[in-house]
Amino acid sequence: MILPRSFYARDTVQVAKELLGCYLVNETPQGTISGKIVETEAYLGQIDEAAHAFKGERPHTTALFQSPGTLYVYFTYGMHYCANVVTNREGLGEAVLLRAVEPIRGIDLMRQRRAVAKGTLLTNGPAKLVQAFGITIDQNGSDATQPPTYFTSPPTHDHYPLTDEEIVTTTRIGISKAKDLPLRYYIKNNPYISKTT
DNA sequence: GACCAGATTGTCT
DNA sequence: GACAATCTGGTCA
């Protein structure tokens, strides 16, 4: 079942935690790709110095200020893309960054897009999963509550929701500002989380 | 496996 | 002109 807009229209930290265990799906012309979300980071807009929305709305951050459930895809380091979902309320600039997923469907397609990667290296980082799923800057501003790119709740046989015991909370990585905020979440003992510190 | 440097471009100072 | 919510390929072990 596709997660409705009301799922995202809540406290950003809450959404970041509950996205763990949910599924990311991208329907491409070549086939459907899906994966289980195992690692996220919260970015708190105008009170969070590390957030792209911190300095207010800019031409390249307009998607961050749209309705909850909107995708925000950005380009960084001259060669990489990362994907977020807008959360809380329209106009706040809050979002959750997808840091890692566990491949479920379309693994062959992921391998084609990431020929260099083997094993867990396929999707264990924000730019890696974006590449494996075939997400590009074209998805910036698109609506993640309907196809082709969207999130679903876990299948009924999955263990969900996760307990606090199974969610590890730690500081964010890869950034230079506000690094001490405990806004990174991942599923304990899952081999697909990114390890960089 | 750990550690290090290079890639490459949009945005802000 | 500096730097970025990163990854890869090299070297050394």
Short mmCIF file of C-alpha atoms (C1' of nucleotides) in Angstrom, two decimals:
data_model
loop_
_atom_site.label_atom_id
_atom_site.label_comp_id
_atom_site.label_asym_id
_atom_site.label_seq_id
_atom_site.Cartn_x
_atom_site.Cartn_y
_atom_site.Cartn_z
CA MET A 1 0.00 0.00 0.00
CA ILE A 2 1.34 3.41 -0.98
CA LEU A 3 2.04 5.67 1.97
CA PRO A 4 -0.49 8.55 1.93
CA ARG A 5 0.40 12.21 2.23
CA SER A 6 -0.74 12.18 5.87
CA PHE A 7 2.18 9.85 6.67
CA TYR A 8 4.64 12.61 5.79
CA ALA A 9 2.63 15.44 7.33
CA ARG A 10 3.96 14.73 10.83
CA ASP A 11 7.04 15.44 12.92
CA THR A 12 10.12 14.91 10.74
CA VAL A 13 11.98 12.76 13.28
CA GLN A 14 8.93 10.53 13.62
CA VAL A 15 8.69 10.10 9.85
CA ALA A 16 12.42 9.37 9.56
CA LYS A 17 12.09 6.53 12.08
CA GLU A 18 8.89 5.07 10.64
CA LEU A 19 10.31 5.05 7.11
CA LEU A 20 12.78 2.42 8.32
CA GLY A 21 11.36 -0.92 7.15
CA CYS A 22 9.13 0.70 4.51
CA TYR A 23 9.80 0.23 0.80
CA LEU A 24 11.01 2.58 -1.90
CA VAL A 25 9.63 1.76 -5.36
CA ASN A 26 10.54 3.15 -8.77
CA GLU A 27 8.64 2.02 -11.86
CA THR A 28 10.96 2.48 -14.83
CA PRO A 29 10.44 1.60 -18.50
CA GLN A 30 12.87 -1.28 -17.98
CA GLY A 31 11.02 -2.68 -14.99
CA THR A 32 10.08 -2.12 -11.36
CA ILE A 33 12.80 -1.57 -8.78
CA SER A 34 12.14 -1.75 -5.05
CA GLY A 35 14.11 -1.84 -1.83
CA LYS A 36 13.61 -1.80 1.91
CA ILE A 37 14.69 1.41 3.61
CA VAL A 38 17.33 0.67 6.27
CA GLU A 39 18.91 4.07 6.93
CA THR A 40 17.61 7.67 6.99
CA GLU A 41 18.61 11.14 8.16
CA ALA A 42 16.35 14.00 9.24
CA TYR A 43 16.95 17.58 8.13
CA LEU A 44 15.06 20.20 10.07
CA GLY A 45 14.81 23.14 7.70
CA GLN A 46 15.26 26.57 9.18
CA ILE A 47 16.48 25.51 12.64
CA ASP A 48 19.09 23.11 11.23
CA GLU A 49 22.29 24.69 9.95
CA ALA A 50 23.14 21.63 7.87
CA ALA A 51 19.86 21.65 5.94
CA HIS A 52 19.71 23.06 2.43
CA ALA A 53 16.61 24.93 3.53
CA PHE A 54 18.42 26.70 6.37
CA LYS A 55 19.02 29.91 4.43
CA GLY A 56 15.46 30.05 3.21
CA GLU A 57 13.96 29.17 -0.12
CA ARG A 58 16.27 29.35 -3.14
CA PRO A 59 15.67 28.52 -6.79
CA HIS A 60 17.21 25.06 -6.40
CA THR A 61 15.44 24.26 -3.10
CA THR A 62 11.85 25.06 -4.04
CA ALA A 63 10.86 21.38 -3.88
CA LEU A 64 11.83 21.33 -0.18
CA PHE A 65 9.16 23.88 0.60
CA GLN A 66 6.34 22.08 -1.19
CA SER A 67 3.75 19.66 0.22
CA PRO A 68 4.82 16.76 2.43
CA GLY A 69 5.46 13.71 0.24
CA THR A 70 7.26 15.71 -2.45
CA LEU A 71 10.62 14.34 -3.62
CA TYR A 72 13.66 16.59 -3.29
CA VAL A 73 16.59 15.42 -5.42
CA TYR A 74 19.80 17.44 -5.47
CA PHE A 75 23.15 17.31 -7.18
CA THR A 76 26.40 17.45 -5.19
CA TYR A 77 30.15 16.93 -5.39
CA GLY A 78 29.97 17.56 -9.12
CA MET A 79 28.78 14.03 -9.88
CA HIS A 80 26.29 12.63 -7.38
CA TYR A 81 22.57 12.83 -6.65
CA CYS A 82 20.81 12.29 -3.32
CA ALA A 83 17.07 11.88 -2.65
CA ASN A 84 14.86 13.24 0.14
CA VAL A 85 11.14 13.26 0.96
CA VAL A 86 9.57 16.46 2.23
CA THR A 87 7.96 16.10 5.66
CA ASN A 88 5.95 17.98 8.28
CA ARG A 89 4.26 21.04 6.77
CA GLU A 90 4.48 22.83 3.44
CA GLY A 91 6.79 25.84 3.65
CA LEU A 92 9.02 24.58 6.49
CA GLY A 93 11.74 23.02 4.32
CA GLU A 94 11.99 19.86 6.44
CA ALA A 95 12.86 16.51 4.83
CA VAL A 96 14.23 13.01 5.33
CA LEU A 97 17.34 11.92 3.40
CA LEU A 98 17.42 8.30 2.18
CA ARG A 99 20.87 6.97 3.06
CA ALA A 100 20.60 3.24 2.36
CA VAL A 101 18.20 0.51 1.21
CA GLU A 102 18.25 -3.28 0.99
CA PRO A 103 17.59 -4.41 -2.62
CA ILE A 104 14.32 -6.38 -3.02
CA ARG A 105 13.14 -6.27 -6.64
CA GLY A 106 14.88 -5.42 -9.89
CA ILE A 107 18.32 -6.33 -8.60
CA ASP A 108 19.51 -7.09 -12.13
CA LEU A 109 18.49 -3.58 -13.20
CA MET A 110 20.39 -2.13 -10.24
CA ARG A 111 23.48 -4.08 -11.26
CA GLN A 112 23.20 -2.74 -14.80
CA ARG A 113 23.11 0.83 -13.54
CA ARG A 114 25.96 0.23 -11.09
CA ALA A 115 28.24 -2.15 -12.95
CA VAL A 116 31.16 -1.47 -10.60
CA ALA A 117 29.32 -2.42 -7.43
CA LYS A 118 29.22 -5.84 -5.83
CA GLY A 119 27.25 -7.19 -2.87
CA THR A 120 26.11 -4.64 -0.33
CA LEU A 121 27.96 -1.89 -2.23
CA LEU A 122 24.95 -1.76 -4.57
CA THR A 123 22.76 0.48 -2.38
CA ASN A 124 24.57 1.22 0.90
CA GLY A 125 24.90 4.99 0.44
CA PRO A 126 22.69 7.91 -0.56
CA ALA A 127 24.21 8.49 -4.02
CA LYS A 128 24.48 4.73 -4.62
CA LEU A 129 20.83 3.92 -4.06
CA VAL A 130 19.77 6.86 -6.18
CA GLN A 131 21.92 5.57 -9.02
CA ALA A 132 20.77 1.97 -8.58
CA PHE A 133 17.11 3.05 -8.67
CA GLY A 134 17.61 5.21 -11.74
CA ILE A 135 16.47 8.36 -9.90
CA THR A 136 17.72 11.60 -11.45
CA ILE A 137 17.26 15.34 -11.08
CA ASP A 138 14.11 14.89 -13.19
CA GLN A 139 12.36 13.47 -10.13
CA ASN A 140 13.02 16.66 -8.15
CA GLY A 141 9.63 18.07 -7.16
CA SER A 142 7.67 14.98 -8.18
CA ASP A 143 4.95 13.54 -5.94
CA ALA A 144 6.03 10.43 -3.97
CA THR A 145 2.44 9.46 -3.09
CA GLN A 146 1.81 8.09 -6.59
CA PRO A 147 3.72 6.24 -9.36
CA PRO A 148 6.26 6.09 -10.83
CA THR A 149 8.39 6.90 -7.75
CA TYR A 150 6.79 6.27 -4.35
CA PHE A 151 6.99 4.62 -0.92
CA THR A 152 4.90 1.74 0.40
CA SER A 153 4.21 0.26 3.82
CA PRO A 154 5.92 -3.10 4.47
CA PRO A 155 4.19 -6.34 3.37
CA THR A 156 2.16 -7.87 6.19
CA HIS A 157 4.68 -10.66 6.81
CA ASP A 158 7.41 -8.12 7.58
CA HIS A 159 8.16 -7.24 11.17
CA TYR A 160 6.86 -3.66 11.50
CA PRO A 161 6.84 -1.18 13.11
CA LEU A 162 10.33 -1.57 14.48
CA THR A 163 10.87 -1.14 18.19
CA ASP A 164 13.23 1.45 19.67
CA GLU A 165 15.56 -1.45 20.44
CA GLU A 166 15.95 -2.16 16.73
CA ILE A 167 16.51 1.45 15.66
CA VAL A 168 19.94 2.95 16.20
CA THR A 169 20.00 6.74 16.64
CA THR A 170 23.28 8.53 16.01
CA THR A 171 24.80 11.71 14.64
CA ARG A 172 24.71 12.53 10.95
CA ILE A 173 27.67 11.91 8.69
CA GLY A 174 29.21 13.52 5.62
CA ILE A 175 28.42 17.07 6.73
CA SER A 176 30.42 19.81 8.44
CA LYS A 177 27.69 21.81 10.20
CA ALA A 178 25.44 20.75 13.07
CA LYS A 179 27.10 17.33 13.12
CA ASP A 180 26.31 16.80 16.78
CA LEU A 181 22.54 16.53 16.28
CA PRO A 182 21.28 12.93 16.71
CA LEU A 183 19.25 12.83 13.51
CA ARG A 184 20.56 9.70 11.74
CA TYR A 185 18.60 6.46 12.11
CA TYR A 186 19.25 2.95 10.92
CA ILE A 187 18.11 -0.62 11.48
CA LYS A 188 20.37 -2.44 13.90
CA ASN A 189 22.49 -5.27 12.46
CA ASN A 190 21.40 -4.67 8.88
CA PRO A 191 24.34 -5.29 6.50
CA TYR A 192 23.20 -2.65 4.00
CA ILE A 193 23.74 0.47 6.09
CA SER A 194 26.46 2.91 5.02
CA LYS A 195 29.46 2.76 7.29
CA THR A 196 31.34 5.97 6.64
CA THR A 197 31.80 8.03 9.76
"C1'" DG B 1 40.39 -3.85 5.52
"C1'" DA B 2 42.18 1.05 6.37
"C1'" DC B 3 43.58 5.23 4.55
"C1'" DC B 4 44.06 8.81 0.95
"C1'" DA B 5 43.39 11.61 -3.15
"C1'" DG B 6 40.78 12.69 -7.31
"C1'" DA B 7 36.58 13.50 -9.84
"C1'" DT B 8 33.52 17.54 -11.42
"C1'" DT B 9 29.84 21.31 -11.25
"C1'" DG B 10 26.28 24.28 -9.08
"C1'" DT B 11 26.00 27.68 -5.55
"C1'" DC B 12 27.40 31.02 -2.35
"C1'" DT B 13 31.04 34.56 -0.62
"C1'" DG C 1 37.60 31.00 -5.44
"C1'" DA C 2 36.06 27.73 -1.97
"C1'" DC C 3 33.27 24.11 -0.84
"C1'" DA C 4 29.68 20.46 -0.86
"C1'" DA C 5 23.97 15.72 2.87
"C1'" DT C 6 29.82 11.30 -1.97
"C1'" DC C 7 31.95 7.45 -4.33
"C1'" DT C 8 35.71 5.09 -6.43
"C1'" DG C 9 40.19 3.39 -7.29
"C1'" DG C 10 44.68 3.43 -5.81
"C1'" DT C 11 48.27 1.96 -2.23
"C1'" DC C 12 49.68 -0.47 1.75
"C1'" DA C 13 49.02 -4.10 4.87
#
